[in-house]
PDB file of C-alpha atoms in Angstrom:
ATOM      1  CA  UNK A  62     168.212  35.360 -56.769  1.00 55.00           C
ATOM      2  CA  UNK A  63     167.031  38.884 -56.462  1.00 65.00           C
ATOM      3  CA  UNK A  64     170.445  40.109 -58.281  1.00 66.00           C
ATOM      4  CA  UNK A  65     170.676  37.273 -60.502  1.00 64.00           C
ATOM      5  CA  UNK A  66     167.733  38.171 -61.874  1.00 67.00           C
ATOM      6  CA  UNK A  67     168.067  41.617 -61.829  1.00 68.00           C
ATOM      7  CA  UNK A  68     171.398  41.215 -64.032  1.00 68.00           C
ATOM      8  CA  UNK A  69     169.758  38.702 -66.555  1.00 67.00           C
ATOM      9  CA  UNK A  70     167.045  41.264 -67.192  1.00 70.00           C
ATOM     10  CA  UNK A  71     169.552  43.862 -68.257  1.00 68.00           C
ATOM     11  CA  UNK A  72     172.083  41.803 -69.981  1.00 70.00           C
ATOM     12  CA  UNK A  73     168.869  40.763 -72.339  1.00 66.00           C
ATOM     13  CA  UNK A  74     167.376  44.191 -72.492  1.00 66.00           C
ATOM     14  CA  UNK A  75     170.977  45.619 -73.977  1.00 70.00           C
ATOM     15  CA  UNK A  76     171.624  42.762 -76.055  1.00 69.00           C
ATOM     16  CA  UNK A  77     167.729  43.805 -77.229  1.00 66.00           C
ATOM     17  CA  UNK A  78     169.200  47.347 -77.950  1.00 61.00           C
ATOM     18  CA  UNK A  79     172.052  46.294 -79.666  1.00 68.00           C
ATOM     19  CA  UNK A  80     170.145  43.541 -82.269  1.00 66.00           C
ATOM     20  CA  UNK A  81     167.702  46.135 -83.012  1.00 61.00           C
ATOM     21  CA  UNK A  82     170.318  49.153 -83.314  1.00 61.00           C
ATOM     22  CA  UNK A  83     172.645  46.605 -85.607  1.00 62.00           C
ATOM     23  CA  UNK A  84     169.593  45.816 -87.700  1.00 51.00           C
ATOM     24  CA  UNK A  85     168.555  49.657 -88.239  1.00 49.00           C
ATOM     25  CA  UNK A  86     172.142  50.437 -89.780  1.00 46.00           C
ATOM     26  CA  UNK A  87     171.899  47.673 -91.881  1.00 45.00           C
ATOM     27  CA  UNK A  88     168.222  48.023 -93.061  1.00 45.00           C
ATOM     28  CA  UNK A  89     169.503  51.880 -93.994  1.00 47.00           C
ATOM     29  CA  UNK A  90     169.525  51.364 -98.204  1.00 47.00           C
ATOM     30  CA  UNK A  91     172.831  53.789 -99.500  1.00 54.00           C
ATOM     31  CA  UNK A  92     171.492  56.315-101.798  1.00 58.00           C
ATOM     32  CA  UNK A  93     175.228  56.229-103.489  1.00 64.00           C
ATOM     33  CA  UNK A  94     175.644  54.747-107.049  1.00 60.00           C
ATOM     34  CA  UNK A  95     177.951  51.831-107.491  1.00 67.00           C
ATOM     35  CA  UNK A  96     180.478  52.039-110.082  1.00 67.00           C
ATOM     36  CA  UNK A  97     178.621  50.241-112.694  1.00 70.00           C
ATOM     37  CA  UNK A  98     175.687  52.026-111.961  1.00 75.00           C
ATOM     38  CA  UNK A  99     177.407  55.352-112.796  1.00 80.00           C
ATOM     39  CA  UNK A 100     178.027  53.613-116.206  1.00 81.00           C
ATOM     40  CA  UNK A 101     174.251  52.896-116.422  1.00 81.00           C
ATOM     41  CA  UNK A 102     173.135  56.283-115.944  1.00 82.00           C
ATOM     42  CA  UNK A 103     175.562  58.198-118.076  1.00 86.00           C
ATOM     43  CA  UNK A 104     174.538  55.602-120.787  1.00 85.00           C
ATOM     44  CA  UNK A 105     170.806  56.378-120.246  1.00 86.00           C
ATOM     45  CA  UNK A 106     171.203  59.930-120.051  1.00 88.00           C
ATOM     46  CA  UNK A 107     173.327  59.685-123.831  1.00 89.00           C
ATOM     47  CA  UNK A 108     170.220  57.256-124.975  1.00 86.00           C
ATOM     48  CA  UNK A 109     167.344  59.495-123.353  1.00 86.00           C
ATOM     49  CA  UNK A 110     169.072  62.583-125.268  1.00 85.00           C
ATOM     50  CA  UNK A 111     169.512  60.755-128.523  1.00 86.00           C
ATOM     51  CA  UNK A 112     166.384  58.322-128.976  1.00 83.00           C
ATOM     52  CA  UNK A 113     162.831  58.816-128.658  1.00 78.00           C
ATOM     53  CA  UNK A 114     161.674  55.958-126.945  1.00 78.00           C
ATOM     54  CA  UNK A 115     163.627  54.142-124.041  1.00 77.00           C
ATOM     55  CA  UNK A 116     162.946  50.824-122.488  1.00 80.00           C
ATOM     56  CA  UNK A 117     164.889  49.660-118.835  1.00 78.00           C
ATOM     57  CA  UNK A 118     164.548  45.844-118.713  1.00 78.00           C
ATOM     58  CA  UNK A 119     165.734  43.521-116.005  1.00 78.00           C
ATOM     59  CA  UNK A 120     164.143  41.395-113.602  1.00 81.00           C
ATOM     60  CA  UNK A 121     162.600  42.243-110.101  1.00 79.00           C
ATOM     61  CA  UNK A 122     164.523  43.673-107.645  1.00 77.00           C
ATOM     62  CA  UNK A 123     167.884  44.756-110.086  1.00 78.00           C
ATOM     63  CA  UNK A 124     167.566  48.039-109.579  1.00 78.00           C
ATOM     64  CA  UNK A 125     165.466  49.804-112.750  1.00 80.00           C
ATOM     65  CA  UNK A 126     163.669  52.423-109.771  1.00 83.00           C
ATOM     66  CA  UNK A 127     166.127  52.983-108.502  1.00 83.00           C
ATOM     67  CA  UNK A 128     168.468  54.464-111.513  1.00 82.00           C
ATOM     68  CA  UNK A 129     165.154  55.917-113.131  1.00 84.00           C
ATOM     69  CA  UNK A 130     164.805  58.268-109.956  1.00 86.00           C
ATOM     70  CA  UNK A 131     168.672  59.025-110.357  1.00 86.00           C
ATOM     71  CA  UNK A 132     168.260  59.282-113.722  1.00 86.00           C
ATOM     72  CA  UNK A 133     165.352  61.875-113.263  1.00 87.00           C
ATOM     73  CA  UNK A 134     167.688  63.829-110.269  1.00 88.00           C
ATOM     74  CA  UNK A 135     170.714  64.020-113.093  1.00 87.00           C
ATOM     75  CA  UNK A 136     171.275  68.450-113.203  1.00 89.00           C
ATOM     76  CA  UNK A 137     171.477  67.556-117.181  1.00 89.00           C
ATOM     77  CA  UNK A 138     168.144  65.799-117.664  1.00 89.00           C
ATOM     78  CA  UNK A 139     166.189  68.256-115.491  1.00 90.00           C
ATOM     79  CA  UNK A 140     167.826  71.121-117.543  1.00 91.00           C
ATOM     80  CA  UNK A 141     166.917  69.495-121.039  1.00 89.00           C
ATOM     81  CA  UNK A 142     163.290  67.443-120.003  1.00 90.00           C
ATOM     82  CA  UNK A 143     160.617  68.129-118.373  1.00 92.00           C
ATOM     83  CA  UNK A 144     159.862  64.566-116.415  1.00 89.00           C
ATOM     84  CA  UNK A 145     156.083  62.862-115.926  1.00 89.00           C
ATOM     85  CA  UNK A 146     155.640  59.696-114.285  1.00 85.00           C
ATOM     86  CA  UNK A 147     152.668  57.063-113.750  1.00 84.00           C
ATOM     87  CA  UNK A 148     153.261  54.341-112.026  1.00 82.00           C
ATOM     88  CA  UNK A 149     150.940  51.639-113.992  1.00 78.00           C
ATOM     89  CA  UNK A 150     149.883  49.786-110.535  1.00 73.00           C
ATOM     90  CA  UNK A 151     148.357  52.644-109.499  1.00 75.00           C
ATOM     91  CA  UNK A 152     145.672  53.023-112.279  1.00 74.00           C
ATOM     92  CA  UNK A 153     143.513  51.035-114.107  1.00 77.00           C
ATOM     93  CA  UNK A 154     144.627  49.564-117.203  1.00 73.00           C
ATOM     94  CA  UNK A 155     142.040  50.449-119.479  1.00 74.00           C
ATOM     95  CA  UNK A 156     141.926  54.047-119.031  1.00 76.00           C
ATOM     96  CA  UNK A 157     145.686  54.493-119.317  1.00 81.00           C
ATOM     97  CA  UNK A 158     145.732  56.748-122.183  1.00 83.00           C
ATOM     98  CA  UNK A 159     143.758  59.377-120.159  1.00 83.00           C
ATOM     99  CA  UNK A 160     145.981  59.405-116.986  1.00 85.00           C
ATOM    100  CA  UNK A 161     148.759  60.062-119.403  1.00 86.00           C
ATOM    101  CA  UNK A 162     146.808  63.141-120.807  1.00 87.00           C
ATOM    102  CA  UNK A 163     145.963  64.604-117.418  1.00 88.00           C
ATOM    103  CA  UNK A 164     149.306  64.112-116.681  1.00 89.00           C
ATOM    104  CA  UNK A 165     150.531  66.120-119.887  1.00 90.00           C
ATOM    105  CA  UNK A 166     147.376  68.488-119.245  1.00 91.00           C
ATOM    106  CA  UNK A 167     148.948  69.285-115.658  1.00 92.00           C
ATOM    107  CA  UNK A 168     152.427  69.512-116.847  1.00 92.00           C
ATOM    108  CA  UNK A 169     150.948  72.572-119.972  1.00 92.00           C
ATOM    109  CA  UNK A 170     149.051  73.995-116.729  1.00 91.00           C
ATOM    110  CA  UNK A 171     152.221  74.322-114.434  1.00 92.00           C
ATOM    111  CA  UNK A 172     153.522  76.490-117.569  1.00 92.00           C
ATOM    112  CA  UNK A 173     150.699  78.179-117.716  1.00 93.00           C
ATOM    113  CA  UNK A 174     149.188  76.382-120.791  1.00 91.00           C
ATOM    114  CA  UNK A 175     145.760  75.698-120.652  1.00 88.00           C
ATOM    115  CA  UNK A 176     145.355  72.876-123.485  1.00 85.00           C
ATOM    116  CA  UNK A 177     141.617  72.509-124.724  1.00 81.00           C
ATOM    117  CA  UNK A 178     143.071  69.474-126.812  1.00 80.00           C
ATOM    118  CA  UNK A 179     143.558  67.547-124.169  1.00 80.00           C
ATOM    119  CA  UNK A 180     139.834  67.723-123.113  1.00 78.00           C
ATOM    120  CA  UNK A 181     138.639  66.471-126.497  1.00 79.00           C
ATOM    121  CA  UNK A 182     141.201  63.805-126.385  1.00 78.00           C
ATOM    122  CA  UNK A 183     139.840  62.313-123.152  1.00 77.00           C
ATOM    123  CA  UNK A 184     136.454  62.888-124.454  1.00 76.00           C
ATOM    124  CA  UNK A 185     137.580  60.912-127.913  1.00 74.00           C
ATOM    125  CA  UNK A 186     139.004  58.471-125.593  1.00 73.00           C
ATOM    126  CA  UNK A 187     135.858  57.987-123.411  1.00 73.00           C
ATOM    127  CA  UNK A 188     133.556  57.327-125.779  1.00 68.00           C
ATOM    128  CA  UNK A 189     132.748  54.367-127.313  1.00 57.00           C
ATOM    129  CA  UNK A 190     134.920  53.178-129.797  1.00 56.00           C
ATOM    130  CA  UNK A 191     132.458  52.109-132.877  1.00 55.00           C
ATOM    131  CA  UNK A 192     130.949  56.137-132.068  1.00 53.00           C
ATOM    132  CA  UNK A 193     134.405  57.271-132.950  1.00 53.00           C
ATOM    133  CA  UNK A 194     135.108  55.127-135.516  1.00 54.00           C
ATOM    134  CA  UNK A 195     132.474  56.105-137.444  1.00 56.00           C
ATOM    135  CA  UNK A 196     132.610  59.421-137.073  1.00 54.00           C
ATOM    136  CA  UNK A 197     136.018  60.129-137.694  1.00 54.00           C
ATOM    137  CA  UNK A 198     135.744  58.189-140.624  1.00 51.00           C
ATOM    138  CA  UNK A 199     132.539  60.499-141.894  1.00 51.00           C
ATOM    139  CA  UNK A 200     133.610  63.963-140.358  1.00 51.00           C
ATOM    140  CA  UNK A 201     136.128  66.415-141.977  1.00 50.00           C
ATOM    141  CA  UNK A 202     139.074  64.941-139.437  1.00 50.00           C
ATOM    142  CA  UNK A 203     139.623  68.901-137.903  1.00 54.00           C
ATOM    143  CA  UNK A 204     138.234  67.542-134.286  1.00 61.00           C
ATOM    144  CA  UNK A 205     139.529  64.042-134.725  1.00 72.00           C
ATOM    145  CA  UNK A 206     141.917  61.925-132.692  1.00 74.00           C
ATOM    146  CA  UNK A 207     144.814  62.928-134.835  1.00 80.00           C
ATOM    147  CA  UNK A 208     143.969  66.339-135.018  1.00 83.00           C
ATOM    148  CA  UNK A 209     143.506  66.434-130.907  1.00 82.00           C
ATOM    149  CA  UNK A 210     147.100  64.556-131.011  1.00 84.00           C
ATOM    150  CA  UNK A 211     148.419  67.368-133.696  1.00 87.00           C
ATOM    151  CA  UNK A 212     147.453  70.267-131.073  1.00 88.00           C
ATOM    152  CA  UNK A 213     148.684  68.497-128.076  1.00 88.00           C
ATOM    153  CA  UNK A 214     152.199  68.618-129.736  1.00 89.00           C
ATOM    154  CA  UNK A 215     152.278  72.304-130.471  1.00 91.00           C
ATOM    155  CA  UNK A 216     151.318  72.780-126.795  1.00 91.00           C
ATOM    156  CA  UNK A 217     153.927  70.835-125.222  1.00 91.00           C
ATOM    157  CA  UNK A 218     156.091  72.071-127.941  1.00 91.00           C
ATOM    158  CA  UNK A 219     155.466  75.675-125.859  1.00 93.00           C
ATOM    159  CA  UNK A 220     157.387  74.462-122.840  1.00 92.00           C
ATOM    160  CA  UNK A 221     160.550  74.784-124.360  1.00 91.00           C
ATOM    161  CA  UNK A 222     162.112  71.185-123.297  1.00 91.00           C
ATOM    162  CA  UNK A 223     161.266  67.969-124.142  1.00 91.00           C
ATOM    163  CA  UNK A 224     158.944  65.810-122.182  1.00 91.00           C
ATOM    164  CA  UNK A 225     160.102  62.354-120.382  1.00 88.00           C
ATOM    165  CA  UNK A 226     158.042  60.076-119.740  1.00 87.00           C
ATOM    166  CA  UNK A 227     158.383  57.067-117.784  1.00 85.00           C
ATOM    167  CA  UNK A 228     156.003  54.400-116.916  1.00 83.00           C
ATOM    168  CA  UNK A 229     156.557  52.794-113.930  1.00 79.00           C
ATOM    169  CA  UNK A 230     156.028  48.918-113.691  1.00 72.00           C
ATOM    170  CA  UNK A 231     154.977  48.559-116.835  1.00 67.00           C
ATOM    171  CA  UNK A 232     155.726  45.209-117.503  1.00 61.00           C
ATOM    172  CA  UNK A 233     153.095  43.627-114.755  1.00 57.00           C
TER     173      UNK A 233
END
């Protein structure tokens, strides 16, 4: 019985190894575009050059992460665009407008632009939104929202590319 047992316990210890090796290799996810996904991107990367605003639409699970982050690794995008990302479950809703400044804000910085229009912005953004109302409607409009907006453009502007953004998950 000694050897009986003995054997058992091995044959079920390497058919242990061999489920669990056969279900790493197939867990591994190929970083390779399929054919129609090459299509995909070389469309995107035509409609990203020629149109300002972009939307990637499909249900769950079809893919739209995973030919964004090709799409952002493409030698011709990173040449023309500089590329910011915010991934919209990560932050709270309301104050969306301000990650997407102190993402632009860090972007200037890492080209050595220090943007003061981006503070006001936030700060127009913070405040209350009767306060700003009203006072953009009664002040001159040289430290309003559009203004801010106006001098945020010539900054980015500076960097020499174009900016891409993409906002992850943005339809939960």
């Amino acid at each position: 019985w000694e050897m009986f047992f003995f054997f058992f316990t091995v044959t079920l210890v390497i058919l242990f190894w061999r489920r669990l090796f056969q279900q790493k290799e197939s867990e591994q996810v190929s970083d390779e575009l399929f054919q129609t996904q090459k299509h995909d991107i070389e469309r995107l990367r035509k409609y990203v050059i020629q149109f300002p605003l972009l939307g990637i639409n499909a249900k769950w699970g079809n893919g739209k992460s995973f030919i964004w982050n090709h799409l952002c690794n493409d030698s011709e995008i990173r040449e023309n665009f500089d590329i910011v990302q915010i991934d919209l479950l990560t932050v709270d809703l309301d104050s969306v407008e301000i990650v997407l400044i102190n993402e632009l804000e860090r972007l200037l910085e890492n080209h050595q632009i220090y943007p003061h229009s981006s503070r006001r912005l936030k700060a127009l953004f913070r405040q209350n939104q009767w306060i700003y109302w009203f006072s953009s409607t009664v002040g001159d409009g040289s430290e309003g929202l559009a203004a801010s907006f106006r001098a945020l453009q010539e900054d980015l502007r500076k960097i020499g590319k174009k900016v891409l953004i993409g906002f992850e998950d943005i339809d939960r």
